[in-house]
mmCIF file of C-alpha atoms in Angstrom:
data_model
loop_
_atom_site.group_PDB
_atom_site.id
_atom_site.type_symbol
_atom_site.label_atom_id
_atom_site.label_comp_id
_atom_site.label_asym_id
_atom_site.label_seq_id
_atom_site.Cartn_x
_atom_site.Cartn_y
_atom_site.Cartn_z
ATOM 1 C CA UNK A 1 60.856 -10.174 7.402
ATOM 2 C CA UNK A 2 63.216 -7.613 8.950
ATOM 3 C CA UNK A 3 63.378 -4.001 7.765
ATOM 4 C CA UNK A 4 66.554 -4.612 5.967
ATOM 5 C CA UNK A 5 65.307 -7.722 4.295
ATOM 6 C CA UNK A 6 62.202 -5.824 3.120
ATOM 7 C CA UNK A 7 64.279 -2.937 1.698
ATOM 8 C CA UNK A 8 66.476 -5.431 -0.142
ATOM 9 C CA UNK A 9 63.418 -7.219 -1.469
ATOM 10 C CA UNK A 10 61.789 -3.926 -2.643
ATOM 11 C CA UNK A 11 65.118 -2.923 -4.301
ATOM 12 C CA UNK A 12 65.497 -6.221 -6.101
ATOM 13 C CA UNK A 13 61.870 -6.057 -7.463
ATOM 14 C CA UNK A 14 62.650 -2.410 -8.596
ATOM 15 C CA UNK A 15 65.694 -3.582 -10.498
ATOM 16 C CA UNK A 16 63.658 -6.468 -12.271
ATOM 17 C CA UNK A 17 60.986 -3.857 -13.322
ATOM 18 C CA UNK A 18 63.512 -1.161 -14.405
ATOM 19 C CA UNK A 19 65.768 -3.534 -16.413
ATOM 20 C CA UNK A 20 62.652 -5.213 -18.006
ATOM 21 C CA UNK A 21 61.403 -1.783 -18.969
ATOM 22 C CA UNK A 22 64.498 -1.418 -21.145
ATOM 23 C CA UNK A 23 64.311 -4.796 -22.679
ATOM 24 C CA UNK A 24 67.090 -6.472 -20.648
ATOM 25 C CA UNK A 25 64.947 -9.395 -19.473
ATOM 26 C CA UNK A 26 66.051 -9.258 -15.821
ATOM 27 C CA UNK A 27 65.745 -12.072 -13.289
ATOM 28 C CA UNK A 28 66.709 -11.893 -9.632
ATOM 29 C CA UNK A 29 69.881 -13.823 -8.983
ATOM 30 C CA UNK A 30 71.771 -15.065 -5.976
ATOM 31 C CA UNK A 31 74.138 -12.518 -4.340
ATOM 32 C CA UNK A 32 77.850 -13.216 -5.306
ATOM 33 C CA UNK A 33 79.760 -15.601 -3.155
ATOM 34 C CA UNK A 34 82.305 -14.192 -0.531
ATOM 35 C CA UNK A 35 85.521 -13.421 -2.359
ATOM 36 C CA UNK A 36 84.089 -13.666 -5.794
ATOM 37 C CA UNK A 37 85.659 -11.189 -8.174
ATOM 38 C CA UNK A 38 83.113 -9.093 -10.064
ATOM 39 C CA UNK A 39 85.412 -7.047 -12.400
ATOM 40 C CA UNK A 40 83.639 -3.866 -11.994
ATOM 41 C CA UNK A 41 84.698 -1.075 -14.256
ATOM 42 C CA UNK A 42 81.909 1.475 -14.257
ATOM 43 C CA UNK A 43 79.568 2.247 -11.322
ATOM 44 C CA UNK A 44 77.003 4.940 -10.357
ATOM 45 C CA UNK A 45 76.731 6.049 -6.815
ATOM 46 C CA UNK A 46 73.685 8.061 -5.372
ATOM 47 C CA UNK A 47 72.972 9.036 -1.881
ATOM 48 C CA UNK A 48 69.480 9.404 -0.367
ATOM 49 C CA UNK A 49 68.074 10.781 2.853
ATOM 50 C CA UNK A 50 64.721 11.463 4.621
ATOM 51 C CA UNK A 51 63.374 11.660 8.085
ATOM 52 C CA UNK A 52 63.132 8.003 8.532
ATOM 53 C CA UNK A 53 65.847 6.736 6.235
ATOM 54 C CA UNK A 54 69.231 7.586 4.751
ATOM 55 C CA UNK A 55 71.884 5.723 2.664
ATOM 56 C CA UNK A 56 73.593 5.137 -0.537
ATOM 57 C CA UNK A 57 72.963 3.109 -3.679
ATOM 58 C CA UNK A 58 75.807 1.891 -6.057
ATOM 59 C CA UNK A 59 74.866 0.306 -9.282
ATOM 60 C CA UNK A 60 77.126 -1.451 -11.732
ATOM 61 C CA UNK A 61 76.048 -3.037 -14.915
ATOM 62 C CA UNK A 62 78.102 -5.200 -17.269
ATOM 63 C CA UNK A 63 79.030 -3.197 -20.421
ATOM 64 C CA UNK A 64 77.202 -5.666 -22.716
ATOM 65 C CA UNK A 65 73.798 -5.014 -21.050
ATOM 66 C CA UNK A 66 74.528 -1.203 -20.621
ATOM 67 C CA UNK A 67 75.141 -1.000 -24.416
ATOM 68 C CA UNK A 68 72.128 -3.068 -25.282
ATOM 69 C CA UNK A 69 69.893 -0.553 -23.485
ATOM 70 C CA UNK A 70 71.789 2.531 -24.391
ATOM 71 C CA UNK A 71 69.629 5.150 -26.125
ATOM 72 C CA UNK A 72 71.144 6.171 -29.514
ATOM 73 C CA UNK A 73 73.658 9.004 -29.193
ATOM 74 C CA UNK A 74 74.033 8.518 -25.270
ATOM 75 C CA UNK A 75 77.302 7.976 -23.354
ATOM 76 C CA UNK A 76 77.428 4.785 -21.336
ATOM 77 C CA UNK A 77 78.362 6.703 -18.201
ATOM 78 C CA UNK A 78 75.477 9.187 -18.523
ATOM 79 C CA UNK A 79 73.058 6.253 -19.202
ATOM 80 C CA UNK A 80 74.368 4.363 -16.054
ATOM 81 C CA UNK A 81 73.799 7.443 -14.046
ATOM 82 C CA UNK A 82 70.228 7.715 -15.337
ATOM 83 C CA UNK A 83 69.647 3.975 -14.721
ATOM 84 C CA UNK A 84 70.796 4.390 -11.073
ATOM 85 C CA UNK A 85 68.474 7.507 -10.713
ATOM 86 C CA UNK A 86 65.426 5.556 -12.063
ATOM 87 C CA UNK A 87 66.262 2.558 -9.956
ATOM 88 C CA UNK A 88 66.341 4.758 -6.844
ATOM 89 C CA UNK A 89 63.285 6.695 -8.133
ATOM 90 C CA UNK A 90 61.383 3.460 -8.204
ATOM 91 C CA UNK A 91 62.686 2.419 -4.781
ATOM 92 C CA UNK A 92 61.491 5.827 -3.517
ATOM 93 C CA UNK A 93 57.925 5.308 -4.892
ATOM 94 C CA UNK A 94 57.743 1.799 -3.375
ATOM 95 C CA UNK A 95 58.815 3.107 0.069
ATOM 96 C CA UNK A 96 56.089 5.870 -0.208
ATOM 97 C CA UNK A 97 53.700 3.028 0.236
ATOM 98 C CA UNK A 98 55.234 2.376 3.697
ATOM 99 C CA UNK A 99 55.121 6.105 4.614
ATOM 100 C CA UNK A 100 58.820 6.520 4.030
ATOM 101 C CA UNK A 101 59.847 9.660 2.041
ATOM 102 C CA UNK A 102 63.362 10.315 0.762
ATOM 103 C CA UNK A 103 65.280 12.896 -1.257
ATOM 104 C CA UNK A 104 67.657 11.646 -3.964
ATOM 105 C CA UNK A 105 70.905 13.240 -4.608
ATOM 106 C CA UNK A 106 72.614 13.674 -7.966
ATOM 107 C CA UNK A 107 74.362 10.504 -9.327
ATOM 108 C CA UNK A 108 78.215 10.229 -9.357
ATOM 109 C CA UNK A 109 79.777 7.923 -11.892
ATOM 110 C CA UNK A 110 83.074 6.108 -11.086
ATOM 111 C CA UNK A 111 85.291 4.663 -13.851
ATOM 112 C CA UNK A 112 88.054 2.326 -12.888
ATOM 113 C CA UNK A 113 89.269 -1.140 -12.884
ATOM 114 C CA UNK A 114 88.215 -3.793 -10.381
ATOM 115 C CA UNK A 115 86.135 -1.428 -8.443
ATOM 116 C CA UNK A 116 85.462 -2.827 -4.854
ATOM 117 C CA UNK A 117 82.880 -1.141 -2.642
ATOM 118 C CA UNK A 118 83.188 -1.310 1.012
ATOM 119 C CA UNK A 119 79.721 -1.184 2.590
ATOM 120 C CA UNK A 120 78.831 -0.988 6.201
ATOM 121 C CA UNK A 121 77.932 -4.287 7.752
ATOM 122 C CA UNK A 122 79.543 -6.177 4.771
ATOM 123 C CA UNK A 123 76.208 -6.341 3.055
ATOM 124 C CA UNK A 124 76.360 -8.641 -0.045
ATOM 125 C CA UNK A 125 75.265 -6.848 -3.291
ATOM 126 C CA UNK A 126 72.017 -7.568 -4.986
ATOM 127 C CA UNK A 127 72.456 -9.282 -8.384
ATOM 128 C CA UNK A 128 70.252 -9.494 -11.391
ATOM 129 C CA UNK A 129 70.862 -11.669 -14.420
ATOM 130 C CA UNK A 130 70.407 -9.752 -17.762
ATOM 131 C CA UNK A 131 70.788 -12.510 -20.187
ATOM 132 C CA UNK A 132 74.493 -13.348 -20.358
ATOM 133 C CA UNK A 133 75.267 -10.104 -18.496
ATOM 134 C CA UNK A 134 74.660 -9.108 -14.887
ATOM 135 C CA UNK A 135 73.968 -6.094 -12.731
ATOM 136 C CA UNK A 136 74.900 -5.488 -9.171
ATOM 137 C CA UNK A 137 73.591 -3.035 -6.647
ATOM 138 C CA UNK A 138 74.961 -2.258 -3.133
ATOM 139 C CA UNK A 139 72.204 -0.844 -0.943
ATOM 140 C CA UNK A 140 73.458 0.664 2.280
ATOM 141 C CA UNK A 141 70.262 2.013 3.913
ATOM 142 C CA UNK A 142 69.826 2.838 7.545
ATOM 143 C CA UNK A 143 66.340 3.362 9.009
ATOM 144 C CA UNK A 144 65.593 5.388 12.050
ATOM 145 C CA UNK A 145 65.414 2.911 15.109
ATOM 146 C CA UNK A 146 61.677 3.491 15.850
ATOM 147 C CA UNK A 147 60.492 2.751 12.209
ATOM 148 C CA UNK A 148 58.512 -0.287 11.354
ATOM 149 C CA UNK A 149 57.727 -0.731 7.712
ATOM 150 C CA UNK A 150 53.954 -1.362 7.301
ATOM 151 C CA UNK A 151 52.363 -0.986 3.908
ATOM 152 C CA UNK A 152 49.389 1.256 3.936
ATOM 153 C CA UNK A 153 46.772 1.332 1.142
ATOM 154 C CA UNK A 154 46.092 4.989 1.958
ATOM 155 C CA UNK A 155 49.706 5.705 0.820
ATOM 156 C CA UNK A 156 49.595 3.626 -2.197
ATOM 157 C CA UNK A 157 48.367 6.365 -4.735
ATOM 158 C CA UNK A 158 51.761 6.887 -6.234
ATOM 159 C CA UNK A 159 51.733 7.327 -9.988
ATOM 160 C CA UNK A 160 53.326 4.266 -11.536
ATOM 161 C CA UNK A 161 56.369 4.162 -13.792
ATOM 162 C CA UNK A 162 55.413 4.622 -17.454
ATOM 163 C CA UNK A 163 52.008 6.227 -16.429
ATOM 164 C CA UNK A 164 50.816 9.464 -17.899
ATOM 165 C CA UNK A 165 48.432 11.969 -16.337
ATOM 166 C CA UNK A 166 46.943 14.979 -18.180
ATOM 167 C CA UNK A 167 45.385 17.800 -16.233
ATOM 168 C CA UNK B 1 58.396 25.422 -39.668
ATOM 169 C CA UNK B 2 58.904 22.792 -37.094
ATOM 170 C CA UNK B 3 57.607 23.406 -33.672
ATOM 171 C CA UNK B 4 60.199 23.916 -30.881
ATOM 172 C CA UNK B 5 60.017 21.859 -27.767
ATOM 173 C CA UNK B 6 61.996 22.816 -24.697
ATOM 174 C CA UNK B 7 63.483 19.677 -23.035
ATOM 175 C CA UNK B 8 64.599 20.355 -19.396
ATOM 176 C CA UNK B 9 66.532 17.668 -17.535
ATOM 177 C CA UNK B 10 69.841 17.517 -15.792
ATOM 178 C CA UNK B 11 70.440 13.996 -17.228
ATOM 179 C CA UNK B 12 72.131 14.146 -20.671
ATOM 180 C CA UNK B 13 70.833 10.620 -21.344
ATOM 181 C CA UNK B 14 67.262 11.681 -20.952
ATOM 182 C CA UNK B 15 67.647 14.875 -22.908
ATOM 183 C CA UNK B 16 69.189 12.842 -25.722
ATOM 184 C CA UNK B 17 66.471 10.261 -25.586
ATOM 185 C CA UNK B 18 63.594 12.715 -25.604
ATOM 186 C CA UNK B 19 65.350 14.838 -28.185
ATOM 187 C CA UNK B 20 65.837 11.884 -30.595
ATOM 188 C CA UNK B 21 62.118 10.909 -30.209
ATOM 189 C CA UNK B 22 60.908 14.514 -30.909
ATOM 190 C CA UNK B 23 63.392 15.389 -33.814
ATOM 191 C CA UNK B 24 62.775 12.114 -35.678
ATOM 192 C CA UNK B 25 59.075 13.141 -35.645
ATOM 193 C CA UNK B 26 59.620 16.595 -37.144
ATOM 194 C CA UNK B 27 60.068 18.591 -33.992
ATOM 195 C CA UNK B 28 62.912 20.899 -33.143
ATOM 196 C CA UNK B 29 64.381 20.585 -29.548
ATOM 197 C CA UNK B 30 65.872 23.218 -27.278
ATOM 198 C CA UNK B 31 67.816 21.632 -24.498
ATOM 199 C CA UNK B 32 68.104 23.150 -20.804
ATOM 200 C CA UNK B 33 69.912 21.540 -17.893
ATOM 201 C CA UNK B 34 67.655 22.964 -15.255
ATOM 202 C CA UNK B 35 64.930 25.420 -14.553
ATOM 203 C CA UNK B 36 67.040 28.492 -14.477
ATOM 204 C CA UNK B 37 68.647 27.662 -17.735
ATOM 205 C CA UNK B 38 65.173 26.937 -19.233
ATOM 206 C CA UNK B 39 63.838 30.387 -18.225
ATOM 207 C CA UNK B 40 66.340 31.926 -20.736
ATOM 208 C CA UNK B 41 65.357 29.620 -23.535
ATOM 209 C CA UNK B 42 61.462 29.696 -23.359
ATOM 210 C CA UNK B 43 61.008 32.480 -26.008
ATOM 211 C CA UNK B 44 60.392 30.265 -29.234
ATOM 212 C CA UNK B 45 59.197 27.066 -27.573
ATOM 213 C CA UNK B 46 55.610 25.667 -28.224
ATOM 214 C CA UNK B 47 55.719 23.430 -25.099
ATOM 215 C CA UNK B 48 58.164 22.140 -22.458
ATOM 216 C CA UNK B 49 58.994 18.704 -21.069
ATOM 217 C CA UNK B 50 60.487 19.089 -17.676
ATOM 218 C CA UNK B 51 62.114 16.987 -15.057
ATOM 219 C CA UNK B 52 61.223 17.607 -11.400
ATOM 220 C CA UNK B 53 64.365 16.894 -9.388
ATOM 221 C CA UNK B 54 67.078 18.948 -10.755
ATOM 222 C CA UNK B 55 70.031 20.865 -9.010
ATOM 223 C CA UNK B 56 69.628 24.663 -9.214
ATOM 224 C CA UNK B 57 65.885 25.509 -10.064
ATOM 225 C CA UNK B 58 63.877 22.307 -9.824
ATOM 226 C CA UNK B 59 60.880 21.454 -12.244
ATOM 227 C CA UNK B 60 58.116 22.563 -9.991
ATOM 228 C CA UNK B 61 59.893 25.832 -9.192
ATOM 229 C CA UNK B 62 60.178 26.412 -12.873
ATOM 230 C CA UNK B 63 56.355 25.897 -13.577
ATOM 231 C CA UNK B 64 55.753 28.272 -10.638
ATOM 232 C CA UNK B 65 58.120 30.968 -11.991
ATOM 233 C CA UNK B 66 56.591 30.643 -15.490
ATOM 234 C CA UNK B 67 53.097 31.165 -14.070
ATOM 235 C CA UNK B 68 54.330 34.199 -12.105
ATOM 236 C CA UNK B 69 55.643 35.703 -15.411
ATOM 237 C CA UNK B 70 52.177 35.068 -17.011
ATOM 238 C CA UNK B 71 53.471 32.482 -19.391
ATOM 239 C CA UNK B 72 50.919 30.195 -21.100
ATOM 240 C CA UNK B 73 53.609 27.696 -22.231
ATOM 241 C CA UNK B 74 52.245 24.195 -21.762
ATOM 242 C CA UNK B 75 54.639 22.283 -19.393
ATOM 243 C CA UNK B 76 54.524 18.483 -18.944
ATOM 244 C CA UNK B 77 56.572 16.979 -16.083
ATOM 245 C CA UNK B 78 58.822 13.914 -16.905
ATOM 246 C CA UNK B 79 60.187 12.338 -13.695
ATOM 247 C CA UNK B 80 60.894 9.413 -11.648
ATOM 248 C CA UNK B 81 58.713 10.906 -8.988
ATOM 249 C CA UNK B 82 55.118 9.498 -8.441
ATOM 250 C CA UNK B 83 54.138 10.963 -5.056
ATOM 251 C CA UNK B 84 50.575 12.326 -5.176
ATOM 252 C CA UNK B 85 51.518 15.446 -3.205
ATOM 253 C CA UNK B 86 54.043 16.498 -5.838
ATOM 254 C CA UNK B 87 51.678 15.629 -8.691
ATOM 255 C CA UNK B 88 49.129 17.937 -6.960
ATOM 256 C CA UNK B 89 51.662 20.737 -6.462
ATOM 257 C CA UNK B 90 52.660 20.616 -10.079
ATOM 258 C CA UNK B 91 49.000 20.730 -11.140
ATOM 259 C CA UNK B 92 48.233 23.595 -8.929
ATOM 260 C CA UNK B 93 51.303 25.502 -10.196
ATOM 261 C CA UNK B 94 49.931 25.126 -13.783
ATOM 262 C CA UNK B 95 51.557 22.046 -15.204
ATOM 263 C CA UNK B 96 49.582 20.389 -17.987
ATOM 264 C CA UNK B 97 50.637 16.782 -17.249
ATOM 265 C CA UNK B 98 52.677 14.265 -15.456
ATOM 266 C CA UNK B 99 54.792 11.320 -16.926
ATOM 267 C CA UNK B 100 56.742 8.948 -14.848
ATOM 268 C CA UNK B 101 59.977 7.624 -16.400
ATOM 269 C CA UNK B 102 60.632 5.472 -18.271
ATOM 270 C CA UNK B 103 58.474 7.125 -20.829
ATOM 271 C CA UNK B 104 56.891 5.563 -23.848
ATOM 272 C CA UNK B 105 57.822 7.333 -27.078
ATOM 273 C CA UNK B 106 54.224 6.996 -28.533
ATOM 274 C CA UNK B 107 52.908 8.426 -25.329
ATOM 275 C CA UNK B 108 55.320 11.343 -25.470
ATOM 276 C CA UNK B 109 54.453 12.138 -28.982
ATOM 277 C CA UNK B 110 50.791 12.017 -28.281
ATOM 278 C CA UNK B 111 51.165 14.559 -25.513
ATOM 279 C CA UNK B 112 53.363 16.839 -27.532
ATOM 280 C CA UNK B 113 51.108 16.733 -30.663
ATOM 281 C CA UNK B 114 48.303 17.476 -28.338
ATOM 282 C CA UNK B 115 49.794 20.434 -26.416
ATOM 283 C CA UNK B 116 52.309 22.082 -28.818
ATOM 284 C CA UNK B 117 49.582 23.742 -30.810
#
């Protein structure tokens, strides 16, 4: 598996876990076909960088799924930003097992009609099925040329999502 | 009189989620958008729930600043971060706990009931 395939695979697994945690019953799904119209209206974008990696994540979720997971009193745009932040947070924790650290920027939410991201290398988005709804993520990640992603048990002591430590 | 919990997070959605969980269980919530904002609101708080990565003053800087001021306010970190070196840094600075988002409401309440004495 190439570095890029591994990154996509990790992000895909992170999405399933995150959406499941909010009761959306996520399943990995095939990427959209070339030219398929996605009708995106709300998307969150976050950048990330570190010594070995840099890039951007864009997350779009169908309104139905966004509203199903929306905490009472929250705005959909704020919630989408938080979901993007948590998705990238999970990704960061997964990459820590490979000795890759990254810093996450503040999410930016874009509202519009037929949003159409243009990603380097024409990377197809990741897609998750959330019942009748869908989520898409564009991961534009660039690893330093000398980096080989090898999982290390010594680096696996990351506190898991949902876990509580008391000191 | 309800105990006041200081909720520090730059995400409005998380502040809302935590606030709802606490206010519906008899606590009063004071919200702050980052560590610097929180420093001005600690007076009446019985404990703080604090994000780590925030613009301005981040969560660990807030814990350190509180310790430097001699504060005994219990602070529990609530974050997407799970790296052991950050957990250790927060612990050393004086934080009382570390929760990785998404939080479980019953777990949050358990911690607040225990620490907001």
